[in-house]
């Protein structure tokens, strides 16, 4: 119902800047670390406000304790 009431509008002009950072390490056979992060800055030229649905930060981190192959 809500989708029928909202109408998307294209922004006239916008700027977008970002940075992606990825890191992975396996210092021992039983420990692995991995992280992926993104920083994003957006700005609509007309209003100066950020673009809708553009999160300023998105990230994930994984930590593995133990061997990857469990022999299954």
PDB file of N, CA and C in Angstrom:
ATOM      1  N   UNK A   1       0.822  -1.194   0.000  1.00  0.00           N
ATOM      2  CA  UNK A   1       0.000   0.000   0.000  1.00  0.00           C
ATOM      3  C   UNK A   1       0.867   1.260   0.000  1.00  0.00           C
ATOM      4  N   UNK A   2       1.914   1.276   0.796  1.00  0.00           N
ATOM      5  CA  UNK A   2       2.783   2.438   0.888  1.00  0.00           C
ATOM      6  C   UNK A   2       3.499   2.711  -0.431  1.00  0.00           C
ATOM      7  N   UNK A   3       3.880   1.671  -1.160  1.00  0.00           N
ATOM      8  CA  UNK A   3       4.585   1.849  -2.426  1.00  0.00           C
ATOM      9  C   UNK A   3       3.739   2.586  -3.457  1.00  0.00           C
ATOM     10  N   UNK A   4       2.445   2.475  -3.373  1.00  0.00           N
ATOM     11  CA  UNK A   4       1.589   3.168  -4.331  1.00  0.00           C
ATOM     12  C   UNK A   4       1.458   4.655  -3.997  1.00  0.00           C
ATOM     13  N   UNK A   5       1.785   5.046  -2.785  1.00  0.00           N
ATOM     14  CA  UNK A   5       1.661   6.447  -2.373  1.00  0.00           C
ATOM     15  C   UNK A   5       2.963   7.221  -2.579  1.00  0.00           C
ATOM     16  N   UNK A   6       4.094   6.527  -2.627  1.00  0.00           N
ATOM     17  CA  UNK A   6       5.382   7.188  -2.799  1.00  0.00           C
ATOM     18  C   UNK A   6       5.766   7.199  -4.262  1.00  0.00           C
ATOM     19  N   UNK A   7       6.298   8.290  -4.715  1.00  0.00           N
ATOM     20  CA  UNK A   7       6.753   8.411  -6.097  1.00  0.00           C
ATOM     21  C   UNK A   7       8.225   8.806  -6.084  1.00  0.00           C
ATOM     22  N   UNK A   8       9.085   8.004  -6.705  1.00  0.00           N
ATOM     23  CA  UNK A   8      10.501   8.359  -6.743  1.00  0.00           C
ATOM     24  C   UNK A   8      10.740   9.603  -7.600  1.00  0.00           C
ATOM     25  N   UNK A   9      11.697  10.404  -7.189  1.00  0.00           N
ATOM     26  CA  UNK A   9      12.064  11.604  -7.923  1.00  0.00           C
ATOM     27  C   UNK A   9      13.561  11.549  -8.165  1.00  0.00           C
ATOM     28  N   UNK A  10      13.982  11.750  -9.401  1.00  0.00           N
ATOM     29  CA  UNK A  10      15.400  11.777  -9.719  1.00  0.00           C
ATOM     30  C   UNK A  10      16.012  13.095  -9.254  1.00  0.00           C
ATOM     31  N   UNK A  11      17.179  12.993  -8.626  1.00  0.00           N
ATOM     32  CA  UNK A  11      17.908  14.187  -8.221  1.00  0.00           C
ATOM     33  C   UNK A  11      18.544  14.801  -9.465  1.00  0.00           C
ATOM     34  N   UNK A  12      18.581  16.125  -9.506  1.00  0.00           N
ATOM     35  CA  UNK A  12      19.155  16.808 -10.660  1.00  0.00           C
ATOM     36  C   UNK A  12      20.651  16.498 -10.779  1.00  0.00           C
ATOM     37  N   UNK A  13      21.392  16.644  -9.705  1.00  0.00           N
ATOM     38  CA  UNK A  13      22.825  16.386  -9.723  1.00  0.00           C
ATOM     39  C   UNK A  13      23.278  16.057  -8.305  1.00  0.00           C
ATOM     40  N   UNK A  14      24.220  15.133  -8.199  1.00  0.00           N
ATOM     41  CA  UNK A  14      24.697  14.730  -6.877  1.00  0.00           C
ATOM     42  C   UNK A  14      26.172  14.348  -6.982  1.00  0.00           C
ATOM     43  N   UNK A  15      26.847  14.394  -5.834  1.00  0.00           N
ATOM     44  CA  UNK A  15      28.241  13.958  -5.751  1.00  0.00           C
ATOM     45  C   UNK A  15      28.318  12.809  -4.762  1.00  0.00           C
ATOM     46  N   UNK A  16      29.284  11.924  -5.029  1.00  0.00           N
ATOM     47  CA  UNK A  16      29.458  10.746  -4.168  1.00  0.00           C
ATOM     48  C   UNK A  16      30.957  10.492  -4.031  1.00  0.00           C
ATOM     49  N   UNK A  17      31.406  10.338  -2.790  1.00  0.00           N
ATOM     50  CA  UNK A  17      32.796  10.021  -2.498  1.00  0.00           C
ATOM     51  C   UNK A  17      32.812   8.813  -1.575  1.00  0.00           C
ATOM     52  N   UNK A  18      33.804   7.947  -1.735  1.00  0.00           N
ATOM     53  CA  UNK A  18      33.834   6.774  -0.886  1.00  0.00           C
ATOM     54  C   UNK A  18      35.215   6.185  -0.723  1.00  0.00           C
ATOM     55  N   UNK A  19      35.317   5.279   0.234  1.00  0.00           N
ATOM     56  CA  UNK A  19      36.556   4.585   0.532  1.00  0.00           C
ATOM     57  C   UNK A  19      36.207   3.158   0.933  1.00  0.00           C
ATOM     58  N   UNK A  20      36.850   2.185   0.309  1.00  0.00           N
ATOM     59  CA  UNK A  20      36.678   0.775   0.665  1.00  0.00           C
ATOM     60  C   UNK A  20      37.978   0.274   1.294  1.00  0.00           C
ATOM     61  N   UNK A  21      37.850  -0.425   2.406  1.00  0.00           N
ATOM     62  CA  UNK A  21      39.005  -0.976   3.110  1.00  0.00           C
ATOM     63  C   UNK A  21      38.752  -2.462   3.349  1.00  0.00           C
ATOM     64  N   UNK A  22      39.680  -3.292   2.892  1.00  0.00           N
ATOM     65  CA  UNK A  22      39.594  -4.740   3.092  1.00  0.00           C
ATOM     66  C   UNK A  22      40.893  -5.215   3.733  1.00  0.00           C
ATOM     67  N   UNK A  23      40.779  -6.135   4.669  1.00  0.00           N
ATOM     68  CA  UNK A  23      41.953  -6.682   5.342  1.00  0.00           C
ATOM     69  C   UNK A  23      41.676  -8.142   5.680  1.00  0.00           C
ATOM     70  N   UNK A  24      42.644  -8.997   5.420  1.00  0.00           N
ATOM     71  CA  UNK A  24      42.530 -10.419   5.773  1.00  0.00           C
ATOM     72  C   UNK A  24      43.883 -10.898   6.273  1.00  0.00           C
ATOM     73  N   UNK A  25      43.852 -11.702   7.322  1.00  0.00           N
ATOM     74  CA  UNK A  25      45.084 -12.241   7.887  1.00  0.00           C
ATOM     75  C   UNK A  25      44.803 -13.602   8.514  1.00  0.00           C
ATOM     76  N   UNK A  26      45.761 -14.494   8.386  1.00  0.00           N
ATOM     77  CA  UNK A  26      45.695 -15.799   9.041  1.00  0.00           C
ATOM     78  C   UNK A  26      47.031 -16.005   9.759  1.00  0.00           C
ATOM     79  N   UNK A  27      47.176 -15.408  10.949  1.00  0.00           N
ATOM     80  CA  UNK A  27      48.458 -15.462  11.649  1.00  0.00           C
ATOM     81  C   UNK A  27      48.854 -16.857  12.127  1.00  0.00           C
ATOM     82  N   UNK A  28      47.866 -17.708  12.374  1.00  0.00           N
ATOM     83  CA  UNK A  28      48.146 -19.092  12.765  1.00  0.00           C
ATOM     84  C   UNK A  28      47.170 -20.008  12.034  1.00  0.00           C
ATOM     85  N   UNK A  29      47.377 -21.300  12.126  1.00  0.00           N
ATOM     86  CA  UNK A  29      46.484 -22.245  11.447  1.00  0.00           C
ATOM     87  C   UNK A  29      45.097 -22.301  12.097  1.00  0.00           C
ATOM     88  N   UNK A  30      44.962 -21.792  13.301  1.00  0.00           N
ATOM     89  CA  UNK A  30      43.668 -21.852  13.997  1.00  0.00           C
ATOM     90  C   UNK A  30      42.997 -20.482  14.165  1.00  0.00           C
ATOM     91  N   UNK A  31      43.608 -19.414  13.617  1.00  0.00           N
ATOM     92  CA  UNK A  31      43.044 -18.074  13.761  1.00  0.00           C
ATOM     93  C   UNK A  31      43.056 -17.358  12.416  1.00  0.00           C
ATOM     94  N   UNK A  32      41.899 -16.848  12.012  1.00  0.00           N
ATOM     95  CA  UNK A  32      41.790 -16.062  10.786  1.00  0.00           C
ATOM     96  C   UNK A  32      40.942 -14.820  11.068  1.00  0.00           C
ATOM     97  N   UNK A  33      41.373 -13.687  10.532  1.00  0.00           N
ATOM     98  CA  UNK A  33      40.678 -12.417  10.700  1.00  0.00           C
ATOM     99  C   UNK A  33      40.398 -11.834   9.312  1.00  0.00           C
ATOM    100  N   UNK A  34      39.208 -11.284   9.141  1.00  0.00           N
ATOM    101  CA  UNK A  34      38.860 -10.647   7.872  1.00  0.00           C
ATOM    102  C   UNK A  34      37.876  -9.514   8.139  1.00  0.00           C
ATOM    103  N   UNK A  35      38.127  -8.364   7.541  1.00  0.00           N
ATOM    104  CA  UNK A  35      37.211  -7.238   7.687  1.00  0.00           C
ATOM    105  C   UNK A  35      37.061  -6.522   6.353  1.00  0.00           C
ATOM    106  N   UNK A  36      35.854  -6.083   6.065  1.00  0.00           N
ATOM    107  CA  UNK A  36      35.529  -5.323   4.865  1.00  0.00           C
ATOM    108  C   UNK A  36      34.668  -4.152   5.302  1.00  0.00           C
ATOM    109  N   UNK A  37      35.116  -2.935   4.978  1.00  0.00           N
ATOM    110  CA  UNK A  37      34.414  -1.735   5.419  1.00  0.00           C
ATOM    111  C   UNK A  37      34.329  -0.732   4.277  1.00  0.00           C
ATOM    112  N   UNK A  38      33.237   0.007   4.231  1.00  0.00           N
ATOM    113  CA  UNK A  38      33.036   1.042   3.220  1.00  0.00           C
ATOM    114  C   UNK A  38      32.528   2.311   3.886  1.00  0.00           C
ATOM    115  N   UNK A  39      33.155   3.415   3.541  1.00  0.00           N
ATOM    116  CA  UNK A  39      32.715   4.736   3.981  1.00  0.00           C
ATOM    117  C   UNK A  39      32.167   5.456   2.755  1.00  0.00           C
ATOM    118  N   UNK A  40      31.055   6.158   2.906  1.00  0.00           N
ATOM    119  CA  UNK A  40      30.416   6.817   1.777  1.00  0.00           C
ATOM    120  C   UNK A  40      29.891   8.182   2.202  1.00  0.00           C
ATOM    121  N   UNK A  41      30.181   9.191   1.392  1.00  0.00           N
ATOM    122  CA  UNK A  41      29.635  10.530   1.610  1.00  0.00           C
ATOM    123  C   UNK A  41      28.934  10.948   0.329  1.00  0.00           C
ATOM    124  N   UNK A  42      27.682  11.316   0.448  1.00  0.00           N
ATOM    125  CA  UNK A  42      26.900  11.751  -0.710  1.00  0.00           C
ATOM    126  C   UNK A  42      26.309  13.126  -0.430  1.00  0.00           C
ATOM    127  N   UNK A  43      26.057  13.863  -1.503  1.00  0.00           N
ATOM    128  CA  UNK A  43      25.490  15.195  -1.342  1.00  0.00           C
ATOM    129  C   UNK A  43      24.748  15.579  -2.615  1.00  0.00           C
ATOM    130  N   UNK A  44      23.488  15.951  -2.452  1.00  0.00           N
ATOM    131  CA  UNK A  44      22.721  16.459  -3.577  1.00  0.00           C
ATOM    132  C   UNK A  44      23.075  17.936  -3.734  1.00  0.00           C
ATOM    133  N   UNK A  45      23.457  18.334  -4.950  1.00  0.00           N
ATOM    134  CA  UNK A  45      23.903  19.712  -5.171  1.00  0.00           C
ATOM    135  C   UNK A  45      22.800  20.729  -4.886  1.00  0.00           C
ATOM    136  N   UNK A  46      21.590  20.391  -5.244  1.00  0.00           N
ATOM    137  CA  UNK A  46      20.486  21.342  -5.107  1.00  0.00           C
ATOM    138  C   UNK A  46      20.165  21.660  -3.646  1.00  0.00           C
ATOM    139  N   UNK A  47      20.124  20.634  -2.797  1.00  0.00           N
ATOM    140  CA  UNK A  47      19.705  20.832  -1.409  1.00  0.00           C
ATOM    141  C   UNK A  47      20.842  20.727  -0.402  1.00  0.00           C
ATOM    142  N   UNK A  48      21.948  20.100  -0.782  1.00  0.00           N
ATOM    143  CA  UNK A  48      23.055  19.901   0.151  1.00  0.00           C
ATOM    144  C   UNK A  48      22.847  18.737   1.099  1.00  0.00           C
ATOM    145  N   UNK A  49      21.730  18.061   0.979  1.00  0.00           N
ATOM    146  CA  UNK A  49      21.433  16.930   1.871  1.00  0.00           C
ATOM    147  C   UNK A  49      21.996  15.639   1.263  1.00  0.00           C
ATOM    148  N   UNK A  50      22.227  14.618   2.111  1.00  0.00           N
ATOM    149  CA  UNK A  50      22.724  13.338   1.593  1.00  0.00           C
ATOM    150  C   UNK A  50      21.670  12.629   0.754  1.00  0.00           C
ATOM    151  N   UNK A  51      22.138  11.781  -0.149  1.00  0.00           N
ATOM    152  CA  UNK A  51      21.216  10.983  -0.950  1.00  0.00           C
ATOM    153  C   UNK A  51      20.460  10.016  -0.042  1.00  0.00           C
ATOM    154  N   UNK A  52      19.173   9.824  -0.256  1.00  0.00           N
ATOM    155  CA  UNK A  52      18.420   8.882   0.568  1.00  0.00           C
ATOM    156  C   UNK A  52      18.905   7.449   0.361  1.00  0.00           C
ATOM    157  N   UNK A  53      18.826   6.664   1.388  1.00  0.00           N
ATOM    158  CA  UNK A  53      19.190   5.246   1.372  1.00  0.00           C
ATOM    159  C   UNK A  53      20.672   5.028   1.044  1.00  0.00           C
ATOM    160  N   UNK A  54      21.517   5.977   1.393  1.00  0.00           N
ATOM    161  CA  UNK A  54      22.960   5.850   1.203  1.00  0.00           C
ATOM    162  C   UNK A  54      23.621   5.862   2.572  1.00  0.00           C
ATOM    163  N   UNK A  55      23.869   4.698   3.160  1.00  0.00           N
ATOM    164  CA  UNK A  55      24.432   4.664   4.507  1.00  0.00           C
ATOM    165  C   UNK A  55      25.871   5.187   4.502  1.00  0.00           C
ATOM    166  N   UNK A  56      26.260   5.956   5.519  1.00  0.00           N
ATOM    167  CA  UNK A  56      27.615   6.483   5.563  1.00  0.00           C
ATOM    168  C   UNK A  56      28.667   5.412   5.870  1.00  0.00           C
ATOM    169  N   UNK A  57      28.264   4.302   6.481  1.00  0.00           N
ATOM    170  CA  UNK A  57      29.211   3.242   6.826  1.00  0.00           C
ATOM    171  C   UNK A  57      28.541   1.881   6.682  1.00  0.00           C
ATOM    172  N   UNK A  58      29.245   0.967   6.047  1.00  0.00           N
ATOM    173  CA  UNK A  58      28.808  -0.423   5.957  1.00  0.00           C
ATOM    174  C   UNK A  58      30.042  -1.273   6.194  1.00  0.00           C
ATOM    175  N   UNK A  59      29.912  -2.292   7.034  1.00  0.00           N
ATOM    176  CA  UNK A  59      31.074  -3.126   7.295  1.00  0.00           C
ATOM    177  C   UNK A  59      30.703  -4.491   7.817  1.00  0.00           C
ATOM    178  N   UNK A  60      31.672  -5.392   7.693  1.00  0.00           N
ATOM    179  CA  UNK A  60      31.516  -6.724   8.268  1.00  0.00           C
ATOM    180  C   UNK A  60      32.894  -7.210   8.710  1.00  0.00           C
ATOM    181  N   UNK A  61      32.903  -7.988   9.770  1.00  0.00           N
ATOM    182  CA  UNK A  61      34.136  -8.544  10.313  1.00  0.00           C
ATOM    183  C   UNK A  61      33.902 -10.005  10.636  1.00  0.00           C
ATOM    184  N   UNK A  62      34.882 -10.837  10.270  1.00  0.00           N
ATOM    185  CA  UNK A  62      34.807 -12.272  10.568  1.00  0.00           C
ATOM    186  C   UNK A  62      36.042 -12.663  11.361  1.00  0.00           C
ATOM    187  N   UNK A  63      35.828 -13.491  12.366  1.00  0.00           N
ATOM    188  CA  UNK A  63      36.916 -14.074  13.145  1.00  0.00           C
ATOM    189  C   UNK A  63      36.676 -15.579  13.207  1.00  0.00           C
ATOM    190  N   UNK A  64      37.673 -16.352  12.808  1.00  0.00           N
ATOM    191  CA  UNK A  64      37.566 -17.817  12.850  1.00  0.00           C
ATOM    192  C   UNK A  64      38.575 -18.346  13.843  1.00  0.00           C
ATOM    193  N   UNK A  65      38.071 -19.113  14.821  1.00  0.00           N
ATOM    194  CA  UNK A  65      38.912 -19.820  15.778  1.00  0.00           C
ATOM    195  C   UNK A  65      38.777 -21.297  15.497  1.00  0.00           C
ATOM    196  N   UNK A  66      39.870 -21.958  15.245  1.00  0.00           N
ATOM    197  CA  UNK A  66      39.838 -23.373  14.917  1.00  0.00           C
ATOM    198  C   UNK A  66      40.171 -23.573  13.447  1.00  0.00           C
ATOM    199  N   UNK A  67      40.344 -24.797  13.077  1.00  0.00           N
ATOM    200  CA  UNK A  67      40.720 -25.119  11.693  1.00  0.00           C
ATOM    201  C   UNK A  67      39.524 -24.922  10.766  1.00  0.00           C
ATOM    202  N   UNK A  68      39.824 -24.505   9.540  1.00  0.00           N
ATOM    203  CA  UNK A  68      38.752 -24.315   8.552  1.00  0.00           C
ATOM    204  C   UNK A  68      38.196 -25.659   8.088  1.00  0.00           C
ATOM    205  N   UNK A  69      39.066 -26.623   7.838  1.00  0.00           N
ATOM    206  CA  UNK A  69      38.651 -27.949   7.406  1.00  0.00           C
ATOM    207  C   UNK A  69      38.454 -28.818   8.641  1.00  0.00           C
ATOM    208  N   UNK A  70      37.232 -29.174   8.927  1.00  0.00           N
ATOM    209  CA  UNK A  70      36.928 -29.980  10.119  1.00  0.00           C
ATOM    210  C   UNK A  70      36.983 -31.480   9.834  1.00  0.00           C
ATOM    211  N   UNK A  71      37.380 -31.854   8.635  1.00  0.00           N
ATOM    212  CA  UNK A  71      37.505 -33.255   8.297  1.00  0.00           C
ATOM    213  C   UNK A  71      36.175 -33.941   8.041  1.00  0.00           C
ATOM    214  N   UNK A  72      35.184 -33.187   7.644  1.00  0.00           N
ATOM    215  CA  UNK A  72      33.853 -33.770   7.377  1.00  0.00           C
ATOM    216  C   UNK A  72      33.741 -34.244   5.958  1.00  0.00           C
TER     217      UNK A  72
END
